[in-house]
Amino acid sequence: MDWFIQQTFAVTIAIILDRVFGEPRRFHPLVGFGLCASRVQAYLNQGEHRFAKGIFGWCILVVPFAWGAGVIHWSLPTVGAVGLSAVITWFSIGGKSMQQHAQAVARPLQAGLLEQARLRVSYIVSRDCESMNEQQIASATVESVLENGQDAVFGAIFWSFCLGPLGGVLFRLANTLDAMWGYRTEQYRYFGCFAAHMDDVLGFVPARLTALSYCLCGQFRLGWQCWRTQARQCASPNGGPVMCAGAGALAIIIGGPAQYFGKLKDKPFMGCGKTVTGPDIERSCQLLWRAQLLWLAVTWSFVILWAWLG
């Protein structure tokens, strides 16, 4: 229980830091990691045995940093360990950053400036944005907010609770490599396969906790119904439950066919209720924040109950 209490303090501090300051604008470790990952990919992703090379590249990029964070954490006294865990968790989550990116889309969208909104949404999604209409821009942004709730917030928090800084670093770096390598294109089909599967494995439990949190913080019945009936139609085993539950909780419809790398992908529609519009972007950000408060409320309730019973 001492471990859980320490991590509750660390995660609380991290969420407060993220809410107040957002992601560090300068010297963010993920920037340097991304540069390293690009160089490793350029060197290894060629010739034969690309699947094995992808595994090797993933291991040399993720394992040393995650293990190093764990070793340092375990060698520190309690106060230092909590502080280190808080800082690493803060670096690992991006709730406010996601909100800022979403709002940067919402403002020009609601002002009728579609070209500017298309440019802004292209910063946060990998689909082709040049010909998006208002509804498609709003849908892509809400999908990104909901899915990144798991990728950029709750996944790192979950693994921080389980393994401390080792878990937070492990999840965040694995998720970053999936975002960089996990495409089903000719270039990454084999090399990025392991990165994509590891992200699916590490995100399996956090994704379902995130989906449940969205349901509890929105319209529960609709969120639960959409999760249980629609998620199996989605290609992503973790993104599907999160986006379906989130859209249902907001009582909106998102998704549908979208262009990726010049090809039309027949994505399913998710959620139920009204068609998504610009103002729903802010509603999705608020849902993400309420879900974070719910996690804090639940964990602190356990801490207080333990202290009272002890």
mmCIF file of C-alpha atoms in Angstrom:
data_model
loop_
_atom_site.group_PDB
_atom_site.id
_atom_site.type_symbol
_atom_site.label_atom_id
_atom_site.label_comp_id
_atom_site.label_asym_id
_atom_site.label_seq_id
_atom_site.Cartn_x
_atom_site.Cartn_y
_atom_site.Cartn_z
ATOM 1 C CA MET A 1 0.000 0.000 0.000
ATOM 2 C CA ASP A 2 2.941 2.352 0.617
ATOM 3 C CA TRP A 3 3.787 2.041 -3.084
ATOM 4 C CA PHE A 4 0.211 2.964 -4.074
ATOM 5 C CA ILE A 5 0.239 5.985 -1.755
ATOM 6 C CA GLN A 6 3.571 7.180 -3.144
ATOM 7 C CA GLN A 7 2.367 6.835 -6.714
ATOM 8 C CA THR A 8 -0.908 8.584 -5.876
ATOM 9 C CA PHE A 9 1.067 11.583 -4.643
ATOM 10 C CA ALA A 10 3.327 11.443 -7.720
ATOM 11 C CA VAL A 11 0.473 11.181 -10.224
ATOM 12 C CA THR A 12 -1.458 13.976 -8.497
ATOM 13 C CA ILE A 13 1.563 16.281 -8.704
ATOM 14 C CA ALA A 14 2.095 15.308 -12.355
ATOM 15 C CA ILE A 15 -1.509 16.076 -13.332
ATOM 16 C CA ILE A 16 -1.346 19.437 -11.541
ATOM 17 C CA LEU A 17 1.922 20.287 -13.322
ATOM 18 C CA ASP A 18 0.433 19.302 -16.655
ATOM 19 C CA ARG A 19 -2.734 21.302 -16.000
ATOM 20 C CA VAL A 20 -0.813 24.421 -14.959
ATOM 21 C CA PHE A 21 2.222 24.340 -17.262
ATOM 22 C CA GLY A 22 1.413 21.812 -19.983
ATOM 23 C CA GLU A 23 4.263 19.935 -21.608
ATOM 24 C CA PRO A 24 7.740 21.473 -21.268
ATOM 25 C CA ARG A 25 8.266 23.673 -24.331
ATOM 26 C CA ARG A 26 12.040 23.372 -24.306
ATOM 27 C CA PHE A 27 14.292 20.356 -23.820
ATOM 28 C CA HIS A 28 11.438 17.837 -23.828
ATOM 29 C CA PRO A 29 13.012 14.354 -23.711
ATOM 30 C CA LEU A 30 10.625 12.995 -26.351
ATOM 31 C CA VAL A 31 12.009 15.407 -28.938
ATOM 32 C CA GLY A 32 15.476 13.928 -28.590
ATOM 33 C CA PHE A 33 14.030 10.426 -28.451
ATOM 34 C CA GLY A 34 12.155 11.040 -31.694
ATOM 35 C CA LEU A 35 15.357 12.107 -33.423
ATOM 36 C CA CYS A 36 17.122 8.971 -32.207
ATOM 37 C CA ALA A 37 14.205 6.808 -33.368
ATOM 38 C CA SER A 38 14.305 8.391 -36.825
ATOM 39 C CA ARG A 39 18.013 7.648 -37.180
ATOM 40 C CA VAL A 40 17.621 4.069 -35.946
ATOM 41 C CA GLN A 41 14.787 3.527 -38.404
ATOM 42 C CA ALA A 42 16.759 4.969 -41.320
ATOM 43 C CA TYR A 43 19.713 2.698 -40.519
ATOM 44 C CA LEU A 44 17.830 -0.550 -39.799
ATOM 45 C CA ASN A 45 14.724 -0.394 -41.991
ATOM 46 C CA GLN A 46 16.292 -1.685 -45.178
ATOM 47 C CA GLY A 47 17.287 -4.967 -46.735
ATOM 48 C CA GLU A 48 16.135 -8.310 -45.351
ATOM 49 C CA HIS A 49 14.895 -9.401 -41.902
ATOM 50 C CA ARG A 50 13.058 -6.139 -41.274
ATOM 51 C CA PHE A 51 10.753 -7.685 -38.666
ATOM 52 C CA ALA A 52 13.736 -8.810 -36.558
ATOM 53 C CA LYS A 53 15.416 -5.450 -37.092
ATOM 54 C CA GLY A 54 12.251 -3.733 -35.869
ATOM 55 C CA ILE A 55 12.358 -5.760 -32.650
ATOM 56 C CA PHE A 56 16.036 -4.944 -32.168
ATOM 57 C CA GLY A 57 15.451 -1.243 -32.824
ATOM 58 C CA TRP A 58 12.556 -1.148 -30.362
ATOM 59 C CA CYS A 59 14.618 -2.848 -27.651
ATOM 60 C CA ILE A 60 17.694 -0.640 -27.936
ATOM 61 C CA LEU A 61 15.528 2.498 -27.846
ATOM 62 C CA VAL A 62 13.073 1.592 -25.090
ATOM 63 C CA VAL A 63 14.689 -0.862 -22.678
ATOM 64 C CA PRO A 64 17.746 1.188 -21.557
ATOM 65 C CA PHE A 65 15.707 4.328 -20.802
ATOM 66 C CA ALA A 66 12.899 2.478 -19.014
ATOM 67 C CA TRP A 67 15.283 0.306 -16.980
ATOM 68 C CA GLY A 68 17.485 3.290 -16.143
ATOM 69 C CA ALA A 69 14.500 5.260 -14.847
ATOM 70 C CA GLY A 70 13.511 2.289 -12.699
ATOM 71 C CA VAL A 71 16.992 1.781 -11.248
ATOM 72 C CA ILE A 72 17.327 5.458 -10.305
ATOM 73 C CA HIS A 73 13.843 5.477 -8.777
ATOM 74 C CA TRP A 74 14.468 2.385 -6.655
ATOM 75 C CA SER A 75 17.769 3.801 -5.361
ATOM 76 C CA LEU A 76 16.243 7.048 -4.052
ATOM 77 C CA PRO A 77 14.688 7.725 -0.641
ATOM 78 C CA THR A 78 10.918 8.101 -0.498
ATOM 79 C CA VAL A 79 10.693 11.850 -1.086
ATOM 80 C CA GLY A 80 13.153 11.728 -3.960
ATOM 81 C CA ALA A 81 11.399 8.712 -5.472
ATOM 82 C CA VAL A 82 8.030 10.492 -5.372
ATOM 83 C CA GLY A 83 9.564 13.604 -6.923
ATOM 84 C CA LEU A 84 11.242 11.662 -9.723
ATOM 85 C CA SER A 85 8.066 9.705 -10.429
ATOM 86 C CA ALA A 86 6.053 12.937 -10.513
ATOM 87 C CA VAL A 87 8.427 14.613 -12.989
ATOM 88 C CA ILE A 88 8.658 11.590 -15.286
ATOM 89 C CA THR A 89 4.883 11.137 -15.232
ATOM 90 C CA TRP A 90 4.491 14.838 -16.047
ATOM 91 C CA PHE A 91 6.826 14.403 -19.026
ATOM 92 C CA SER A 92 4.864 11.297 -20.045
ATOM 93 C CA ILE A 93 1.370 12.815 -20.140
ATOM 94 C CA GLY A 94 0.018 15.503 -22.429
ATOM 95 C CA GLY A 95 -3.520 16.339 -21.415
ATOM 96 C CA LYS A 96 -3.194 20.116 -21.628
ATOM 97 C CA SER A 97 -1.162 19.912 -24.830
ATOM 98 C CA MET A 98 -3.925 17.840 -26.420
ATOM 99 C CA GLN A 99 -6.503 20.393 -25.307
ATOM 100 C CA GLN A 100 -4.453 23.259 -26.740
ATOM 101 C CA HIS A 101 -4.088 21.509 -30.097
ATOM 102 C CA ALA A 102 -7.823 20.774 -30.168
ATOM 103 C CA GLN A 103 -8.738 24.356 -29.314
ATOM 104 C CA ALA A 104 -6.405 25.585 -32.060
ATOM 105 C CA VAL A 105 -8.655 23.666 -34.469
ATOM 106 C CA ALA A 106 -11.924 24.680 -32.833
ATOM 107 C CA ARG A 107 -11.345 28.444 -32.943
ATOM 108 C CA PRO A 108 -10.887 28.856 -36.722
ATOM 109 C CA LEU A 109 -13.491 26.157 -37.373
ATOM 110 C CA GLN A 110 -16.182 28.051 -35.473
ATOM 111 C CA ALA A 111 -15.079 31.285 -37.172
ATOM 112 C CA GLY A 112 -15.614 29.690 -40.581
ATOM 113 C CA LEU A 113 -11.899 29.673 -41.458
ATOM 114 C CA LEU A 114 -11.788 26.161 -42.926
ATOM 115 C CA GLU A 115 -8.332 26.423 -44.488
ATOM 116 C CA GLN A 116 -6.783 27.374 -41.156
ATOM 117 C CA ALA A 117 -8.763 24.653 -39.376
ATOM 118 C CA ARG A 118 -7.570 22.073 -41.932
ATOM 119 C CA LEU A 119 -3.972 23.151 -41.340
ATOM 120 C CA ARG A 120 -4.354 22.882 -37.576
ATOM 121 C CA VAL A 121 -6.021 19.480 -37.652
ATOM 122 C CA SER A 122 -3.225 18.171 -39.901
ATOM 123 C CA TYR A 123 -0.873 18.667 -36.925
ATOM 124 C CA ILE A 124 -2.701 16.082 -34.809
ATOM 125 C CA VAL A 125 -3.999 13.437 -37.264
ATOM 126 C CA SER A 126 -2.296 11.348 -39.946
ATOM 127 C CA ARG A 127 -5.165 11.420 -42.451
ATOM 128 C CA ASP A 128 -5.309 13.664 -45.519
ATOM 129 C CA CYS A 129 -6.850 16.996 -44.485
ATOM 130 C CA GLU A 130 -6.786 19.092 -47.676
ATOM 131 C CA SER A 131 -10.424 18.541 -48.657
ATOM 132 C CA MET A 132 -12.075 18.054 -45.248
ATOM 133 C CA ASN A 133 -15.411 19.736 -44.611
ATOM 134 C CA GLU A 134 -16.487 21.202 -41.262
ATOM 135 C CA GLN A 135 -17.968 17.966 -39.939
ATOM 136 C CA GLN A 136 -14.901 15.923 -40.925
ATOM 137 C CA ILE A 137 -12.563 18.402 -39.237
ATOM 138 C CA ALA A 138 -14.611 18.327 -36.028
ATOM 139 C CA SER A 139 -14.816 14.532 -36.117
ATOM 140 C CA ALA A 140 -11.068 14.062 -36.670
ATOM 141 C CA THR A 141 -10.291 16.423 -33.784
ATOM 142 C CA VAL A 142 -12.702 14.776 -31.349
ATOM 143 C CA GLU A 143 -11.397 11.333 -32.320
ATOM 144 C CA SER A 144 -7.863 12.528 -31.625
ATOM 145 C CA VAL A 145 -8.800 13.961 -28.217
ATOM 146 C CA LEU A 146 -10.615 10.798 -27.143
ATOM 147 C CA GLU A 147 -7.983 8.368 -28.394
ATOM 148 C CA ASN A 148 -5.092 10.416 -27.035
ATOM 149 C CA GLY A 149 -6.787 10.380 -23.652
ATOM 150 C CA GLN A 150 -5.542 6.814 -23.477
ATOM 151 C CA ASP A 151 -2.318 7.258 -25.459
ATOM 152 C CA ALA A 152 -1.110 10.508 -23.875
ATOM 153 C CA VAL A 153 -2.706 10.494 -20.431
ATOM 154 C CA PHE A 154 -4.222 7.390 -18.875
ATOM 155 C CA GLY A 155 -1.845 4.805 -20.323
ATOM 156 C CA ALA A 156 1.169 6.540 -18.786
ATOM 157 C CA ILE A 157 -0.695 7.079 -15.493
ATOM 158 C CA PHE A 158 -1.743 3.418 -15.321
ATOM 159 C CA TRP A 159 1.773 2.107 -15.892
ATOM 160 C CA SER A 160 3.196 4.664 -13.489
ATOM 161 C CA PHE A 161 0.917 3.249 -10.803
ATOM 162 C CA CYS A 162 2.029 -0.282 -11.678
ATOM 163 C CA LEU A 163 5.800 0.163 -12.143
ATOM 164 C CA GLY A 164 6.646 3.754 -11.248
ATOM 165 C CA PRO A 165 8.931 5.695 -13.620
ATOM 166 C CA LEU A 166 9.945 2.459 -15.347
ATOM 167 C CA GLY A 167 6.318 1.910 -16.366
ATOM 168 C CA GLY A 168 5.684 5.491 -17.364
ATOM 169 C CA VAL A 169 8.778 5.630 -19.564
ATOM 170 C CA LEU A 170 8.101 2.177 -21.002
ATOM 171 C CA PHE A 171 4.574 3.079 -22.074
ATOM 172 C CA ARG A 172 5.351 6.565 -23.392
ATOM 173 C CA LEU A 173 8.325 5.452 -25.474
ATOM 174 C CA ALA A 174 6.483 2.408 -26.801
ATOM 175 C CA ASN A 175 3.538 4.619 -27.737
ATOM 176 C CA THR A 176 5.868 7.093 -29.449
ATOM 177 C CA LEU A 177 7.466 4.350 -31.543
ATOM 178 C CA ASP A 178 4.035 3.088 -32.526
ATOM 179 C CA ALA A 179 3.141 6.601 -33.688
ATOM 180 C CA MET A 180 6.362 6.761 -35.721
ATOM 181 C CA TRP A 181 6.678 3.185 -36.999
ATOM 182 C CA GLY A 182 3.301 1.503 -36.565
ATOM 183 C CA TYR A 183 1.923 2.103 -40.059
ATOM 184 C CA ARG A 184 0.738 -0.592 -42.447
ATOM 185 C CA THR A 185 2.577 0.963 -45.367
ATOM 186 C CA GLU A 186 5.189 -0.703 -47.519
ATOM 187 C CA GLN A 187 7.950 1.057 -45.598
ATOM 188 C CA TYR A 188 6.801 0.012 -42.114
ATOM 189 C CA ARG A 189 4.729 -3.135 -42.722
ATOM 190 C CA TYR A 190 7.396 -5.416 -41.236
ATOM 191 C CA PHE A 191 9.777 -3.078 -39.458
ATOM 192 C CA GLY A 192 7.019 -1.393 -37.412
ATOM 193 C CA CYS A 193 4.976 -4.535 -36.722
ATOM 194 C CA PHE A 194 6.519 -5.225 -33.312
ATOM 195 C CA ALA A 195 6.173 -1.588 -32.216
ATOM 196 C CA ALA A 196 2.485 -1.637 -33.119
ATOM 197 C CA HIS A 197 1.844 -4.910 -31.283
ATOM 198 C CA MET A 198 3.709 -3.798 -28.154
ATOM 199 C CA ASP A 199 1.627 -0.623 -28.041
ATOM 200 C CA ASP A 200 -1.531 -2.743 -28.316
ATOM 201 C CA VAL A 201 -0.379 -5.006 -25.457
ATOM 202 C CA LEU A 202 0.643 -2.179 -23.126
ATOM 203 C CA GLY A 203 -2.502 -0.200 -23.914
ATOM 204 C CA PHE A 204 -5.025 -3.036 -23.550
ATOM 205 C CA VAL A 205 -5.984 -2.499 -19.895
ATOM 206 C CA PRO A 206 -5.580 1.311 -19.831
ATOM 207 C CA ALA A 207 -7.779 1.637 -22.922
ATOM 208 C CA ARG A 208 -10.657 -0.193 -21.261
ATOM 209 C CA LEU A 209 -10.258 1.810 -18.055
ATOM 210 C CA THR A 210 -10.289 4.970 -20.168
ATOM 211 C CA ALA A 211 -13.442 3.854 -21.973
ATOM 212 C CA LEU A 212 -15.130 3.135 -18.636
ATOM 213 C CA SER A 213 -14.028 6.528 -17.323
ATOM 214 C CA TYR A 214 -15.578 8.275 -20.322
ATOM 215 C CA CYS A 215 -18.838 6.434 -19.704
ATOM 216 C CA LEU A 216 -18.872 7.404 -16.025
ATOM 217 C CA CYS A 217 -18.098 11.043 -16.815
ATOM 218 C CA GLY A 218 -20.688 11.406 -19.582
ATOM 219 C CA GLN A 219 -23.912 9.717 -20.587
ATOM 220 C CA PHE A 220 -23.153 6.293 -19.150
ATOM 221 C CA ARG A 221 -25.841 4.219 -20.863
ATOM 222 C CA LEU A 222 -25.069 5.543 -24.347
ATOM 223 C CA GLY A 223 -21.310 5.293 -23.838
ATOM 224 C CA TRP A 224 -21.520 1.724 -22.582
ATOM 225 C CA GLN A 225 -23.888 0.689 -25.368
ATOM 226 C CA CYS A 226 -21.676 2.161 -28.103
ATOM 227 C CA TRP A 227 -18.583 0.583 -26.578
ATOM 228 C CA ARG A 228 -20.118 -2.873 -26.413
ATOM 229 C CA THR A 229 -21.760 -2.836 -29.862
ATOM 230 C CA GLN A 230 -19.422 -0.771 -32.038
ATOM 231 C CA ALA A 231 -15.846 -1.268 -30.824
ATOM 232 C CA ARG A 232 -15.482 -4.650 -32.518
ATOM 233 C CA GLN A 233 -15.981 -2.959 -35.893
ATOM 234 C CA CYS A 234 -12.910 -0.749 -35.399
ATOM 235 C CA ALA A 235 -9.470 -1.722 -36.664
ATOM 236 C CA SER A 236 -7.694 -0.615 -33.482
ATOM 237 C CA PRO A 237 -8.219 -3.002 -30.537
ATOM 238 C CA ASN A 238 -7.636 -0.165 -28.067
ATOM 239 C CA GLY A 239 -8.692 2.941 -29.968
ATOM 240 C CA GLY A 240 -12.053 1.392 -30.798
ATOM 241 C CA PRO A 241 -13.362 1.031 -27.222
ATOM 242 C CA VAL A 242 -12.011 4.451 -26.246
ATOM 243 C CA MET A 243 -13.507 6.377 -29.170
ATOM 244 C CA CYS A 244 -16.824 4.495 -29.219
ATOM 245 C CA ALA A 245 -17.341 4.938 -25.478
ATOM 246 C CA GLY A 246 -16.289 8.594 -25.617
ATOM 247 C CA ALA A 247 -18.541 9.425 -28.555
ATOM 248 C CA GLY A 248 -21.465 7.674 -26.881
ATOM 249 C CA ALA A 249 -20.810 9.473 -23.613
ATOM 250 C CA LEU A 250 -20.953 12.770 -25.521
ATOM 251 C CA ALA A 251 -24.034 11.613 -27.500
ATOM 252 C CA ILE A 252 -22.413 12.437 -30.840
ATOM 253 C CA ILE A 253 -21.504 10.534 -34.016
ATOM 254 C CA ILE A 254 -17.874 10.591 -35.172
ATOM 255 C CA GLY A 255 -15.796 8.605 -37.633
ATOM 256 C CA GLY A 256 -16.741 7.468 -41.092
ATOM 257 C CA PRO A 257 -14.688 7.115 -44.288
ATOM 258 C CA ALA A 258 -11.435 9.124 -44.378
ATOM 259 C CA GLN A 259 -8.469 9.587 -46.704
ATOM 260 C CA TYR A 260 -5.107 8.182 -45.575
ATOM 261 C CA PHE A 261 -2.034 8.621 -47.772
ATOM 262 C CA GLY A 262 -4.233 9.172 -50.818
ATOM 263 C CA LYS A 263 -6.429 6.107 -50.243
ATOM 264 C CA LEU A 264 -9.988 6.098 -48.902
ATOM 265 C CA LYS A 265 -10.317 4.032 -45.735
ATOM 266 C CA ASP A 266 -13.833 2.868 -44.887
ATOM 267 C CA LYS A 267 -13.797 3.578 -41.164
ATOM 268 C CA PRO A 268 -16.995 2.862 -39.216
ATOM 269 C CA PHE A 269 -19.140 5.541 -37.642
ATOM 270 C CA MET A 270 -18.893 5.604 -33.837
ATOM 271 C CA GLY A 271 -21.212 6.900 -31.146
ATOM 272 C CA CYS A 272 -24.871 7.832 -31.351
ATOM 273 C CA GLY A 273 -26.980 10.966 -31.236
ATOM 274 C CA LYS A 274 -26.293 14.109 -33.240
ATOM 275 C CA THR A 275 -23.601 14.586 -35.865
ATOM 276 C CA VAL A 276 -20.419 16.061 -34.406
ATOM 277 C CA THR A 277 -19.916 19.826 -34.794
ATOM 278 C CA GLY A 278 -17.259 22.369 -33.814
ATOM 279 C CA PRO A 279 -18.490 23.007 -30.242
ATOM 280 C CA ASP A 280 -18.181 19.274 -29.501
ATOM 281 C CA ILE A 281 -14.393 19.640 -29.608
ATOM 282 C CA GLU A 282 -14.445 21.594 -26.354
ATOM 283 C CA ARG A 283 -16.933 19.079 -24.894
ATOM 284 C CA SER A 284 -14.489 16.256 -25.643
ATOM 285 C CA CYS A 285 -11.700 18.179 -23.886
ATOM 286 C CA GLN A 286 -13.905 18.638 -20.841
ATOM 287 C CA LEU A 287 -14.737 14.922 -20.848
ATOM 288 C CA LEU A 288 -11.027 14.116 -20.830
ATOM 289 C CA TRP A 289 -10.453 16.462 -17.877
ATOM 290 C CA ARG A 290 -13.383 15.059 -15.898
ATOM 291 C CA ALA A 291 -11.994 11.563 -16.443
ATOM 292 C CA GLN A 292 -8.643 12.657 -14.982
ATOM 293 C CA LEU A 293 -10.436 14.077 -11.941
ATOM 294 C CA LEU A 294 -12.304 10.792 -11.610
ATOM 295 C CA TRP A 295 -9.025 8.841 -11.501
ATOM 296 C CA LEU A 296 -7.689 11.161 -8.829
ATOM 297 C CA ALA A 297 -10.907 10.881 -6.819
ATOM 298 C CA VAL A 298 -10.861 7.077 -6.957
ATOM 299 C CA THR A 299 -7.190 6.710 -6.021
ATOM 300 C CA TRP A 300 -7.389 9.238 -3.186
ATOM 301 C CA SER A 301 -10.532 7.516 -1.880
ATOM 302 C CA PHE A 302 -8.540 4.298 -1.548
ATOM 303 C CA VAL A 303 -5.701 6.149 0.217
ATOM 304 C CA ILE A 304 -8.057 7.848 2.675
ATOM 305 C CA LEU A 305 -9.977 4.625 3.310
ATOM 306 C CA TRP A 306 -6.733 2.746 3.991
ATOM 307 C CA ALA A 307 -5.543 5.453 6.374
ATOM 308 C CA TRP A 308 -8.900 5.445 8.188
ATOM 309 C CA LEU A 309 -9.030 1.643 8.530
ATOM 310 C CA GLY A 310 -5.378 1.518 9.596
#
